[in-house]
Short mmCIF file of C-alpha atoms and ligand atoms in Angstrom, two decimals:
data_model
loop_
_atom_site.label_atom_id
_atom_site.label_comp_id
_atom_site.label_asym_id
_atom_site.label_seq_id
_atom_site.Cartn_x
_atom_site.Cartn_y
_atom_site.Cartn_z
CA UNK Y 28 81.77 -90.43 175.28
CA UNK Y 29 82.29 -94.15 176.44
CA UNK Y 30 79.98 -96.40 177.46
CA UNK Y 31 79.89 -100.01 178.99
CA UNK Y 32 76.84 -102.22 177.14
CA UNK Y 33 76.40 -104.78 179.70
CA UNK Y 34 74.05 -107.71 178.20
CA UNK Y 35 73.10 -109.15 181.93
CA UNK Y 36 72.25 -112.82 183.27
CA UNK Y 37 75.92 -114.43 182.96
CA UNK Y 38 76.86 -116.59 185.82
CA UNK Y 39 80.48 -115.43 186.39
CA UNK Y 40 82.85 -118.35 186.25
CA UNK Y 41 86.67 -118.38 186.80
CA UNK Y 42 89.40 -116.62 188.09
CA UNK Y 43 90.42 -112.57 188.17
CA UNK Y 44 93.68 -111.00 189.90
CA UNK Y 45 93.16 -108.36 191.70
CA UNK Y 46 95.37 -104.91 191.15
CA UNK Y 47 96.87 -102.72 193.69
CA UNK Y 48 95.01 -100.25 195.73
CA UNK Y 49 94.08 -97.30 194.75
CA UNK Y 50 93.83 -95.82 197.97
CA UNK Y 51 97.26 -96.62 198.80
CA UNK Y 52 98.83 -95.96 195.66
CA UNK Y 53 97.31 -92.33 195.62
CA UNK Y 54 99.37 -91.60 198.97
CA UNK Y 55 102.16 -93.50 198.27
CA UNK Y 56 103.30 -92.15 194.97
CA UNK Y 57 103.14 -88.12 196.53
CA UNK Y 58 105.10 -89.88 199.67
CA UNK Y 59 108.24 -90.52 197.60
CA UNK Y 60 108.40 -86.73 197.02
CA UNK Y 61 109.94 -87.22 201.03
CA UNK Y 62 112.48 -89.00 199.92
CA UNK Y 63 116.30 -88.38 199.20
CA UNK Y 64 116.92 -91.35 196.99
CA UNK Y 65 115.00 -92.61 194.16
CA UNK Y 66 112.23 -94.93 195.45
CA UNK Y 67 110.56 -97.69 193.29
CA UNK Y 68 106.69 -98.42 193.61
CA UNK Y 69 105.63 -102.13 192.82
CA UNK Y 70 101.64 -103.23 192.13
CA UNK Y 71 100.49 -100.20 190.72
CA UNK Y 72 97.52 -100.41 189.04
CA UNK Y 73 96.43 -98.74 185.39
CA UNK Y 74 94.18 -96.59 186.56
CA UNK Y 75 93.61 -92.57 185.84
CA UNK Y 76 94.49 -91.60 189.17
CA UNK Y 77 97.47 -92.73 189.01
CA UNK Y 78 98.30 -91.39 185.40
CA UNK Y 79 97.13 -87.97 186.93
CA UNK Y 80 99.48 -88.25 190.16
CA UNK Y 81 102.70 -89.53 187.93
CA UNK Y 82 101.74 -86.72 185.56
CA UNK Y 83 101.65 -84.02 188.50
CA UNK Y 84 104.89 -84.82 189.83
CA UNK Y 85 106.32 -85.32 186.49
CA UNK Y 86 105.37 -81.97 185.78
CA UNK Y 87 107.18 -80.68 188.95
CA UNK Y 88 110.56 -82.04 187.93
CA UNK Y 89 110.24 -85.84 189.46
CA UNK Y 90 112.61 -88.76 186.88
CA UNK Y 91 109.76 -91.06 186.46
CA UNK Y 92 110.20 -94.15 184.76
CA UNK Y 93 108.33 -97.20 184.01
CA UNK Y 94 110.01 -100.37 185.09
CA UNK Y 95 107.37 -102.82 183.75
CA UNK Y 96 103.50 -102.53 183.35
CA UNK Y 97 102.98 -102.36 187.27
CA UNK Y 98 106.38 -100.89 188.34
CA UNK Y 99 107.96 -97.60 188.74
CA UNK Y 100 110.91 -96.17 189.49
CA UNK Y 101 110.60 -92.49 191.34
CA UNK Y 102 113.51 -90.14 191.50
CA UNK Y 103 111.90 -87.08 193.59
CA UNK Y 104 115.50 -85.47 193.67
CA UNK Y 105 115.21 -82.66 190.75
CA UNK Y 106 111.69 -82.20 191.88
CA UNK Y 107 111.03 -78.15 192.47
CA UNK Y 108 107.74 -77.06 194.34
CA UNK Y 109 105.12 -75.95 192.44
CA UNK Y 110 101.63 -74.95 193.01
CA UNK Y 111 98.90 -77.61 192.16
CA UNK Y 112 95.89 -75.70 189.79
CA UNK Y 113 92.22 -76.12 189.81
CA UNK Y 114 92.49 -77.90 186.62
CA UNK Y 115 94.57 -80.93 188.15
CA UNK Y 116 93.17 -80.89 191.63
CA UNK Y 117 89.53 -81.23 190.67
CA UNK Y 118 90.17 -84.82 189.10
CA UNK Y 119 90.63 -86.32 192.04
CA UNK Y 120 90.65 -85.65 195.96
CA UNK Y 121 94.02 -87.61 196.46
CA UNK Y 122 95.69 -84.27 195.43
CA UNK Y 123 95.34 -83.00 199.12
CA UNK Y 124 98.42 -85.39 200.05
CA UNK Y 125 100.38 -83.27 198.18
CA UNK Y 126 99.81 -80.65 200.68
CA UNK Y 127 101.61 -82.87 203.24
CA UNK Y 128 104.46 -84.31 201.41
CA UNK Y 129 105.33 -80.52 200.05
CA UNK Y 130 105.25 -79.18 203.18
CA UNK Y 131 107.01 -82.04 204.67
CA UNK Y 132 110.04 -81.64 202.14
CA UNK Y 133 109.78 -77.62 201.08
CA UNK Y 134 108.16 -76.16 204.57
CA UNK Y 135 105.30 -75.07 201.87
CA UNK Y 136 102.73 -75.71 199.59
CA UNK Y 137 99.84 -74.67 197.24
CA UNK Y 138 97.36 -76.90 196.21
CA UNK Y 139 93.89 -76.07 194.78
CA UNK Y 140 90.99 -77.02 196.68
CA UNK Y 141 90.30 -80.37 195.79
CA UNK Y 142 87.56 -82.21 193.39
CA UNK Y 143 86.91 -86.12 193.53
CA UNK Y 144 83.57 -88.08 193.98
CA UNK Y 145 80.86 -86.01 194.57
CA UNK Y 146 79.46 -87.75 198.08
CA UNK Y 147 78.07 -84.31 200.06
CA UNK Y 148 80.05 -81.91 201.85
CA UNK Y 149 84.14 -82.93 202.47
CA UNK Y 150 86.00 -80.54 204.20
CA UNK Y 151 89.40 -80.31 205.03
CA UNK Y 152 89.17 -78.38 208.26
CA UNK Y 153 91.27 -81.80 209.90
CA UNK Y 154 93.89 -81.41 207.50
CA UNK Y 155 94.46 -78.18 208.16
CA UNK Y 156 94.11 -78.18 211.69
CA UNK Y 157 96.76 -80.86 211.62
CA UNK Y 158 99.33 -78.42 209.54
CA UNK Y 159 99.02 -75.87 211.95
CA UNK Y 160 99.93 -78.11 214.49
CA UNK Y 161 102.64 -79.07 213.12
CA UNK Y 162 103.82 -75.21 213.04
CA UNK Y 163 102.58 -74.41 209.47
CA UNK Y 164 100.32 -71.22 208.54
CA UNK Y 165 97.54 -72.16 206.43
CA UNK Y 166 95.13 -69.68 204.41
CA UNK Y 167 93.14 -70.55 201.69
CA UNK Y 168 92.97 -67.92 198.90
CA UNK Y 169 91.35 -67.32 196.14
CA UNK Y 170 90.29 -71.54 195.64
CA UNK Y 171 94.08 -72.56 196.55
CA UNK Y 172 95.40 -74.03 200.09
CA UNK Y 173 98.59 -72.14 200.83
CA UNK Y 174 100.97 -73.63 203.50
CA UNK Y 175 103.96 -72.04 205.04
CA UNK Y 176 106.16 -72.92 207.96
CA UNK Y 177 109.38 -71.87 209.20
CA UNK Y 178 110.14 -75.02 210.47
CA UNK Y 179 107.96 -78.56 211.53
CA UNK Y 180 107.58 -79.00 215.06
CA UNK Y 181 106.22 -82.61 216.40
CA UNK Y 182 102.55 -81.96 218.24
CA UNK Y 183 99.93 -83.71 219.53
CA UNK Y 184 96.93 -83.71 217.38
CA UNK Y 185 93.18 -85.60 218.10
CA UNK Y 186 91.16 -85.63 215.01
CA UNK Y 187 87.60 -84.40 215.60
CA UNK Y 188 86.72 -86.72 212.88
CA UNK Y 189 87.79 -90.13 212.28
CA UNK Y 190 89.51 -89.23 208.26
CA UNK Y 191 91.45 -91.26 206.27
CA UNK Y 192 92.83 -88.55 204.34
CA UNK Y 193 93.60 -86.04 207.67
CA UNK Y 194 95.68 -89.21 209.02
CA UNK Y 195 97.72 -89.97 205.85
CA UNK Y 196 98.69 -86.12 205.40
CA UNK Y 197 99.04 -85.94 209.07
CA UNK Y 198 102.04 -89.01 208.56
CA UNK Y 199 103.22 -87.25 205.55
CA UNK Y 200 103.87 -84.26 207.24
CA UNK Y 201 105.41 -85.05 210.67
CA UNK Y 202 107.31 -87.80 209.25
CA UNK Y 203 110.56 -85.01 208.75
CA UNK Y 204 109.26 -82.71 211.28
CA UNK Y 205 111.50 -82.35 214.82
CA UNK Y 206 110.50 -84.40 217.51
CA UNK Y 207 107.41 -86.56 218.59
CA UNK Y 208 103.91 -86.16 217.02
CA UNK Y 209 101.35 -88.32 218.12
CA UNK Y 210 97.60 -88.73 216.16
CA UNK Y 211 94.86 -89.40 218.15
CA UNK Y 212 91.28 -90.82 216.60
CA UNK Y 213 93.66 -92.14 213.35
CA UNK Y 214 91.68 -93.52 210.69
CA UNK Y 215 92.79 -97.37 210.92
CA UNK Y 216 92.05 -98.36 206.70
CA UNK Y 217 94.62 -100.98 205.06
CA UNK Y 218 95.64 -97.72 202.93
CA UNK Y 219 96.79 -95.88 206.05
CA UNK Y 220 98.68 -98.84 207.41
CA UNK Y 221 100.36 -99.29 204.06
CA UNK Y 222 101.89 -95.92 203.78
CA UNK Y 223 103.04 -96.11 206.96
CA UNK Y 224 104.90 -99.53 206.09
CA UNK Y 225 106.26 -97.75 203.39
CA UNK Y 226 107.37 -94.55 204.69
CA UNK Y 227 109.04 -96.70 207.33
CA UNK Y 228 110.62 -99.10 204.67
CA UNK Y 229 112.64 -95.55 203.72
CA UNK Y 230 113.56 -95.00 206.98
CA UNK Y 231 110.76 -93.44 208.69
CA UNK Y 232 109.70 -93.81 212.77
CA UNK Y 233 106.07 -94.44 212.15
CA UNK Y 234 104.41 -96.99 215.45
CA UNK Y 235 100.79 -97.65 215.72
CA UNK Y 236 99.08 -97.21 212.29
CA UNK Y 237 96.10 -99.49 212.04
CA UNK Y 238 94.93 -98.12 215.72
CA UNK Y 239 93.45 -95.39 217.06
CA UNK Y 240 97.06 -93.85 217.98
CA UNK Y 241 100.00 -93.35 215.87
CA UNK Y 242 103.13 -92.06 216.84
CA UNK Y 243 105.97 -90.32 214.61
CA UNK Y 244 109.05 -89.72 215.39
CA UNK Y 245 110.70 -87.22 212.77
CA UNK Y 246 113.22 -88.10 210.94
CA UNK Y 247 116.29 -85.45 209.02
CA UNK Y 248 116.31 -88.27 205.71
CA UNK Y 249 114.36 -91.00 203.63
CA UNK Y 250 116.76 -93.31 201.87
CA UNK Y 251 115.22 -95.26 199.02
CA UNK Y 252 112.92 -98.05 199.11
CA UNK Y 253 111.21 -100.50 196.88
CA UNK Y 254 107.66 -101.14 198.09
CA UNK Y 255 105.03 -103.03 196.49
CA UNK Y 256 101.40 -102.24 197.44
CA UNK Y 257 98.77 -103.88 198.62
CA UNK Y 258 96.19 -105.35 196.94
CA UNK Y 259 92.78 -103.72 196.01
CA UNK Y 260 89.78 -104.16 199.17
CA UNK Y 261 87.33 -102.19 196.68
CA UNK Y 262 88.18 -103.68 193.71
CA UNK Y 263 88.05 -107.24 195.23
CA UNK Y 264 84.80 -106.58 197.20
CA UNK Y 265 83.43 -105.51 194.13
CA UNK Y 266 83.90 -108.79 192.26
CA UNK Y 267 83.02 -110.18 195.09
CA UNK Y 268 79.12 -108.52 194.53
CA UNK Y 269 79.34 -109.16 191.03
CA UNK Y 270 79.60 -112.96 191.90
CA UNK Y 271 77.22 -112.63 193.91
CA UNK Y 272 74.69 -110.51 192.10
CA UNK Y 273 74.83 -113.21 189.35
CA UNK Y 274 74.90 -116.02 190.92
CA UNK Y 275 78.41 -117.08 189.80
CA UNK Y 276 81.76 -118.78 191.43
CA UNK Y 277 84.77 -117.27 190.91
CA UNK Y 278 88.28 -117.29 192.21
CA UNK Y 279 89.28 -113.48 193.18
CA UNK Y 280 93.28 -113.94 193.65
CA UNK Y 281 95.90 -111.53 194.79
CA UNK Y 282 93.83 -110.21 197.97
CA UNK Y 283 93.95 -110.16 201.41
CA UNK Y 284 91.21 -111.88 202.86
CA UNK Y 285 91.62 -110.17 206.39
CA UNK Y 286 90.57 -106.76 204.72
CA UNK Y 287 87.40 -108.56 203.16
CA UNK Y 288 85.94 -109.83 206.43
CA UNK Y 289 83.44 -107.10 206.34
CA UNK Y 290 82.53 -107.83 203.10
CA UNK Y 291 82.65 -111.21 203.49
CA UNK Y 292 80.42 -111.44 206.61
CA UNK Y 293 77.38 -109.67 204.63
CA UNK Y 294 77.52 -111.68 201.71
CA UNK Y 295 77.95 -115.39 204.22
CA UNK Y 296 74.89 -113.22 205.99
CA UNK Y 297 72.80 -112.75 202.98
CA UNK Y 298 73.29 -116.67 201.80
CA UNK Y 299 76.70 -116.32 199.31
CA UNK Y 300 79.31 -119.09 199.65
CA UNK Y 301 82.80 -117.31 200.53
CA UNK Y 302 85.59 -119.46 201.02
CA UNK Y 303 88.79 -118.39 202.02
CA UNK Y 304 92.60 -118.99 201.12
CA UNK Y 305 95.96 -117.35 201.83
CA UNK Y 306 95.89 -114.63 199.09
CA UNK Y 307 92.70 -115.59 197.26
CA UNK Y 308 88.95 -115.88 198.16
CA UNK Y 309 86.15 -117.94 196.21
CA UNK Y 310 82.89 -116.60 195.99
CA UNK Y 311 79.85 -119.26 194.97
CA UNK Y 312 76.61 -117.49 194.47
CA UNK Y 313 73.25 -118.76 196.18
CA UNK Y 314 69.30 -118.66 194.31
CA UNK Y 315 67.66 -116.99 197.03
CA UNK Y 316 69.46 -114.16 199.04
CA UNK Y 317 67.64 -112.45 202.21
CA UNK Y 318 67.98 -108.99 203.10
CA UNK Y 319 70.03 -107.54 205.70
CA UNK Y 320 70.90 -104.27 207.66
CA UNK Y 321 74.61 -102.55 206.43
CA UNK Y 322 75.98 -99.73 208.34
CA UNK Y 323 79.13 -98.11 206.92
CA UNK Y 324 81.69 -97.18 209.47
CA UNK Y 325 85.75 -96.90 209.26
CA UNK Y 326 87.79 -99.48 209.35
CA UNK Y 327 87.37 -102.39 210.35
CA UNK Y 328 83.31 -101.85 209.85
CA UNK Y 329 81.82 -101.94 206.63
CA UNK Y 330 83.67 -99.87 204.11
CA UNK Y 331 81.34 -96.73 202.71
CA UNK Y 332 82.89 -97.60 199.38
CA UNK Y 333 81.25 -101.50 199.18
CA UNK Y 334 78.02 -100.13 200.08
CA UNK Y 335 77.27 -99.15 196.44
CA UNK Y 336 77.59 -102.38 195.45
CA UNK Y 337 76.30 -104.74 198.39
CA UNK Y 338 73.43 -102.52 197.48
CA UNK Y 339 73.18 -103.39 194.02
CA UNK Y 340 73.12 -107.11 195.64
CA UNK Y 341 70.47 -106.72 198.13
CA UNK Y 342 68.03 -104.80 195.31
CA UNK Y 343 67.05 -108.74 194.72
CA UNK Y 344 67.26 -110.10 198.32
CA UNK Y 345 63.93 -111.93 199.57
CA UNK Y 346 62.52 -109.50 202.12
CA UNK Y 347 63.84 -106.00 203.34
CA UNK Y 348 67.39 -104.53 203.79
CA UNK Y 349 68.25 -101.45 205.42
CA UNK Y 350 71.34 -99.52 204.53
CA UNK Y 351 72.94 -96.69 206.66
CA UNK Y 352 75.45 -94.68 205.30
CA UNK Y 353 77.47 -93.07 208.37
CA UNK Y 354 80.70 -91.98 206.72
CA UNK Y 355 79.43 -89.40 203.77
CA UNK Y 356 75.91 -87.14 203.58
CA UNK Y 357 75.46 -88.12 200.04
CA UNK Y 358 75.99 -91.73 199.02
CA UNK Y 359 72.92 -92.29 197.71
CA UNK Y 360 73.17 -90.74 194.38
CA UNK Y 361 73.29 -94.05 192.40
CA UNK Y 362 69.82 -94.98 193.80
CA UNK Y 363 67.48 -93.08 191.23
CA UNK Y 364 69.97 -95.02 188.44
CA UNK Y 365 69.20 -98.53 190.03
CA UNK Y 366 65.31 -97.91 189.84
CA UNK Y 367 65.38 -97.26 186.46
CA UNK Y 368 66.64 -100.63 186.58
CA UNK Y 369 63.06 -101.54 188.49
CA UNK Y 370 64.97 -101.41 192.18
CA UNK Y 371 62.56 -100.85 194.67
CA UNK Y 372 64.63 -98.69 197.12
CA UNK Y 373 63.14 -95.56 199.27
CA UNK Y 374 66.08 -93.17 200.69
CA UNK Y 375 65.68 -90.76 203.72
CA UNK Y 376 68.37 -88.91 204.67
CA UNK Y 377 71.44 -91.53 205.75
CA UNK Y 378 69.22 -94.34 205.47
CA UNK Y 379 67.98 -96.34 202.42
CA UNK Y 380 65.64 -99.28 202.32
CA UNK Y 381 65.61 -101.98 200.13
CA UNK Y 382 62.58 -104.12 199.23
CA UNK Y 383 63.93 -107.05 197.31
CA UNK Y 384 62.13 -107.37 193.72
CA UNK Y 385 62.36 -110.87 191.73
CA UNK Y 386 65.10 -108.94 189.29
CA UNK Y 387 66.48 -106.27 187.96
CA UNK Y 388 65.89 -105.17 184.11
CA UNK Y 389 68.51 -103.96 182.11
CA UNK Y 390 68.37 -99.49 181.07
CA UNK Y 391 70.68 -96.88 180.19
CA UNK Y 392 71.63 -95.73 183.15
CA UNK Y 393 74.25 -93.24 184.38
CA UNK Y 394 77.37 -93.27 187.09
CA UNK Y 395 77.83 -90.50 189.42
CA UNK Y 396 80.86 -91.92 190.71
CA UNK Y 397 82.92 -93.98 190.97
CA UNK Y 398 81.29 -96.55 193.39
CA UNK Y 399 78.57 -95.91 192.23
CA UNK Y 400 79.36 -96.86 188.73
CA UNK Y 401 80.54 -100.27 189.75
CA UNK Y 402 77.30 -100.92 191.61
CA UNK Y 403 75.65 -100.04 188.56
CA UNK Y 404 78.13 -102.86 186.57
CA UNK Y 405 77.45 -105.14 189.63
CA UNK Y 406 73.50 -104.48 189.26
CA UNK Y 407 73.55 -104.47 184.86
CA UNK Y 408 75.38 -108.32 185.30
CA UNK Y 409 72.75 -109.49 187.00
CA UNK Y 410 69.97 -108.13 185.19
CA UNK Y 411 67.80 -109.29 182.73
CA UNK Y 412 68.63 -107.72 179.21
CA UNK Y 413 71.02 -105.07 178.16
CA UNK Y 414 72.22 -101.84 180.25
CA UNK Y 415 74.00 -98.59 179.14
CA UNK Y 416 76.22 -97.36 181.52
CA UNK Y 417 77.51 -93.37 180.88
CA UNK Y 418 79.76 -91.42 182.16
CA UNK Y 419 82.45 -94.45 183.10
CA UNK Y 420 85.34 -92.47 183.51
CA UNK Y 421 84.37 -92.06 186.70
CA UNK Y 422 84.62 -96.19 186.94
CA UNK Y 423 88.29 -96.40 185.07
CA UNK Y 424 89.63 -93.36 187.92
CA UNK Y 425 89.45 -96.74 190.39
CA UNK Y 426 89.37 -99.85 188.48
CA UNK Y 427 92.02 -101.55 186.08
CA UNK Y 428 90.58 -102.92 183.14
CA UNK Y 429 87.48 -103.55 184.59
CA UNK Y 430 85.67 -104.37 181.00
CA UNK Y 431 88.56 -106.87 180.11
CA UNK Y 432 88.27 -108.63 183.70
CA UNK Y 433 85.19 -108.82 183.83
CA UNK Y 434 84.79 -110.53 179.74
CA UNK Y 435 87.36 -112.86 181.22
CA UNK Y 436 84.85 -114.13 183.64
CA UNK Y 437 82.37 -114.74 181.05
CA UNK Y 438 80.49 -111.21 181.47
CA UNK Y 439 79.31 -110.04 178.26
CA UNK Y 440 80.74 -106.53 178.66
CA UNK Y 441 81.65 -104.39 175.91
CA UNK Y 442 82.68 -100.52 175.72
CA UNK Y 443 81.68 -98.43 173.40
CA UNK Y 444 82.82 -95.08 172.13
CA UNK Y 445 79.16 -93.40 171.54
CA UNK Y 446 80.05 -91.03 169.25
CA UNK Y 447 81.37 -93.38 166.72
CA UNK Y 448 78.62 -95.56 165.49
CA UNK Y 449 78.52 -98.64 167.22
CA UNK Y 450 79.33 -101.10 164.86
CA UNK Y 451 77.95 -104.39 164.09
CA UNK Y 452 80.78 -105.89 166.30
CA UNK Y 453 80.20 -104.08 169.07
CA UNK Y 454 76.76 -105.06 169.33
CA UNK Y 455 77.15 -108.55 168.69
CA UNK Y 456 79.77 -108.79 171.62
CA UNK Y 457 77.51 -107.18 173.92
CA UNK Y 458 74.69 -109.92 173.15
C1 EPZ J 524 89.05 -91.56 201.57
O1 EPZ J 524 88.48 -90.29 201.30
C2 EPZ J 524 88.95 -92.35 200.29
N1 EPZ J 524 89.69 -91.66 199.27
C3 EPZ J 524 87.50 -92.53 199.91
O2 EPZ J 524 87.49 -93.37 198.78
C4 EPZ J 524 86.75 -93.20 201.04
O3 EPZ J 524 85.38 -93.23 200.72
C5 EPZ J 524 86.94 -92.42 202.34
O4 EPZ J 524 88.36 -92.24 202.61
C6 EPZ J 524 86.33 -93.13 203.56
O5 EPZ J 524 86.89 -94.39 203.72
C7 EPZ J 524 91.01 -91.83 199.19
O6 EPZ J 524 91.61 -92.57 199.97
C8 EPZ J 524 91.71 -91.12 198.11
P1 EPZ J 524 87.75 -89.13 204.96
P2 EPZ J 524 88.71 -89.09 202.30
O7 EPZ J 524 88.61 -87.95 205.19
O8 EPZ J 524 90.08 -89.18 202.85
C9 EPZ J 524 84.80 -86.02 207.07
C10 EPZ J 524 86.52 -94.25 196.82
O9 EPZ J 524 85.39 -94.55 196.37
N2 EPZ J 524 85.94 -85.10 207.12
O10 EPZ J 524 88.05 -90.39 205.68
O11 EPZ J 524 88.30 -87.86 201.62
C11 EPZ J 524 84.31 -86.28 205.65
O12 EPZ J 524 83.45 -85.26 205.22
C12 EPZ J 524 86.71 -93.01 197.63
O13 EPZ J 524 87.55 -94.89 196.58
C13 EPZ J 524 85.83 -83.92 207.81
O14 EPZ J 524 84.77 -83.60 208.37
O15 EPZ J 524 87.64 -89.44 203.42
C14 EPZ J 524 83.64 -87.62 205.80
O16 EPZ J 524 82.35 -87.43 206.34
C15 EPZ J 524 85.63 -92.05 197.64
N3 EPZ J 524 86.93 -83.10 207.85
C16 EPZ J 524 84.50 -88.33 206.85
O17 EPZ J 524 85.21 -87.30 207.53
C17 EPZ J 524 88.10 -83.41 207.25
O18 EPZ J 524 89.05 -82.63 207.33
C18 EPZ J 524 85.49 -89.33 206.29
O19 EPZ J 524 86.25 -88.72 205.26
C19 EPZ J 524 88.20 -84.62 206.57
C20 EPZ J 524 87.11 -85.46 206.50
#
């Protein structure tokens, strides 16, 4: 079992690129199962979600190859349709798009209920309402989501709930469908908008994504495409925090600084120096933060996945901050893990408040996923002493390289495998 040793109290210095999205990625890799003509997928980043995803359709009959480290070429042609098991689909949620890119091409799918981060109840009643509006039958047996149609009629469809993952199966699946289908309350993340860009880069009809409406107009064939993705909000906004939380200045390159503003407000709020360029923002740390209020809400409010880690941040901002998590019941989970850390946080229901203490003290401490892992790296940097951090593989499902980034910015970061001894070496890098 792997941990990260964090030694904390390093003022980050330098520069760190940031890797593609793994939001987008997640949809965009399935999406090429639409096409007729091998598609290839630029900015990928090394993490396991995407080694799951290439493995799934690899395993279904896809030509995958690997161009370079962050490129990949996708032939979806001798790809058969096969059902998804528990075993794959409770690694990550991001296996649901596989429900609308196999019914978009085959007209049916079967896809095991899905796993991912463990943030209170997610259903997929809009997904499926979606699919049947589209003409498909939809029955879930026995743990798996079966999907059948006879044929995929354009409808119009109003989400009851403002979901990032309805609207991206919702695209996947009208994009070959007859006629006009138009979705109503569409979630409006970068991730969306990018899938859209590149389903229409392969010769989809796709207007509107990135607002509340988005209209498809089915198309018989995808050509190929090359399409790089866009860079990471989470990962940025998360070095971002990490400057922060230590009081560093760093150059965070390969971003767009649009999709930070939300991020960026809080922290120029709280008393961090953000400055931006055309791909690249610096973040200067301040001594004294104050607290603030943070409300998640879709895009373009506050992402749910920062709030982790701008909570990590405020744990040592002068005063109180209050923290409302609108988007999932359960985001809280990393809480108990920062006060072993000496956090001084109280949490009822949606809402958690912050009383700043003077620091944070490093402890073992455990992520529950991912975001909340990388609060917990964002909180152990900034701490005094060392901090274990378990269970990271929820951490490397989201972030590239996080411990090698990270070292490159001065943070002394090591991981260790803790059921080898840790070795001399190990110990010495993490001090
Ligand atoms: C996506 O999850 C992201 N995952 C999440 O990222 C992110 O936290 C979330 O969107 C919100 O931005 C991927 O993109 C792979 P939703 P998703 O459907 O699609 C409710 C991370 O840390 N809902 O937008 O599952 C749901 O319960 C992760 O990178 C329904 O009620 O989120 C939630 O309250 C974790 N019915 C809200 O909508 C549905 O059919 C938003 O969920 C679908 C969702």
């Amino acid at each position: 079992m792997e941990k990260y040793v964090i030694k904390g109290g390093v003022k980050l210095s330098g520069e760190v690129n940031v890797s593609g999205a793994k939001n987008a990625v997640v949809a965009i890799l399935p999406a090429t199962i639409l096409s007729d003509e091998p598609c290839v997928i630029e900015n990928i980043p090394n993490i396991s979600d995407v080694t799951i995803t290439l493995q799934i359709m690899r395993e279904m009959g896809a030509k995958i190859r690997l161009l370079n480290k962050t490129t990949v070429e996708i032939d979806p042609r001798p790809l058969m349709n096969m059902s998804i098991p528990y075993d794959k689909a409770k690694l990550m949620r991001a296996t649901t798009y596989f429900l609308g890119t196999l019914l978009g091409r085959f007209h049916s799918a079967h896809v095991s209920m899905p796993g991912g981060c463990n943030l209170g109840d997610r259903p997929i009643d809009q997904h499926l309402k979606c699919f049947s509006a589209l003409g498909a039958q939809c029955e879930i047996d026995g743990g798996m989501i079966n999907l059948r149609a006879d044929k995929l009629v354009g409808n119009q469809i109003f989400f009851d709930k403002n979901s990032v993952g309805a609207t991206i199966n919702g695209i996947m699946a009208a994009v070959k469908a007859e006629g006009l289908t138009v979705i109503e309350n569409a979630a409006k993340e970068p991730h969306v908008v990018d899938l859209a860009n590149c389903l229409n880069s392969m010769g989809a009809d796709i207007i509107g994504a990135g607002t509340d409406v988005i209209k498809i107009r089915g198309v018989r064939e995808l050509h190929g495409t090359t399409y790089s993705v866009i860079p990471d909000q989470i990962e940025a906004g998360t070095f971002m925090a990490a400057a922060a939380a230590t009081r560093g200045n760093i150059l965070i390159k390969n971003v767009i600084p649009k999709h930070l503003e939300p991020i960026t407000n809080k922290l120029l709020k709280i008393g961090v120096q953000v400055e931006q360029y055309d791909d690249a923002v610096r973040v200067i740390g301040g001594e004294n933060y104050v607290g603030t209020t943070i409300k998640t809400q879709p895009h373009p409010g506050f992402p749910t996945d920062m709030q982790p880690q701008m909570s990590a941040v405020l744990t040592c901002a002068k005063g109180a901050s209050m923290v409302t998590e609108s988007i999932f019941d359960n985001r809280f989970r990393y809480v108990d893990e920062l006060r072993r850390m000496g956090a001084n946080i109280s949490v009822e229901g949606r809402v958690a408040v912050i009383e700043g203490v003077e620091r944070l003290k490093g402890a073992p401490v455990k992520s529950t996923d991912l975001r909340a892992g990388a609060a917990l790296i964002v909180a152990a940097l900034g701490a005094e002493g060392t901090s274990d951090i378990y269970d990271i593989f929820h951490v490397e499902r989201g972030y590239e390289n996080m411990e090698m980034k990270l070292r490159n910015l001065g943070a002394n970061i090591c991981k260790v495998d803790e059921t080898e001894p840790v070795s001399d070496d190990a110990e010495k890098k993490a001090i």
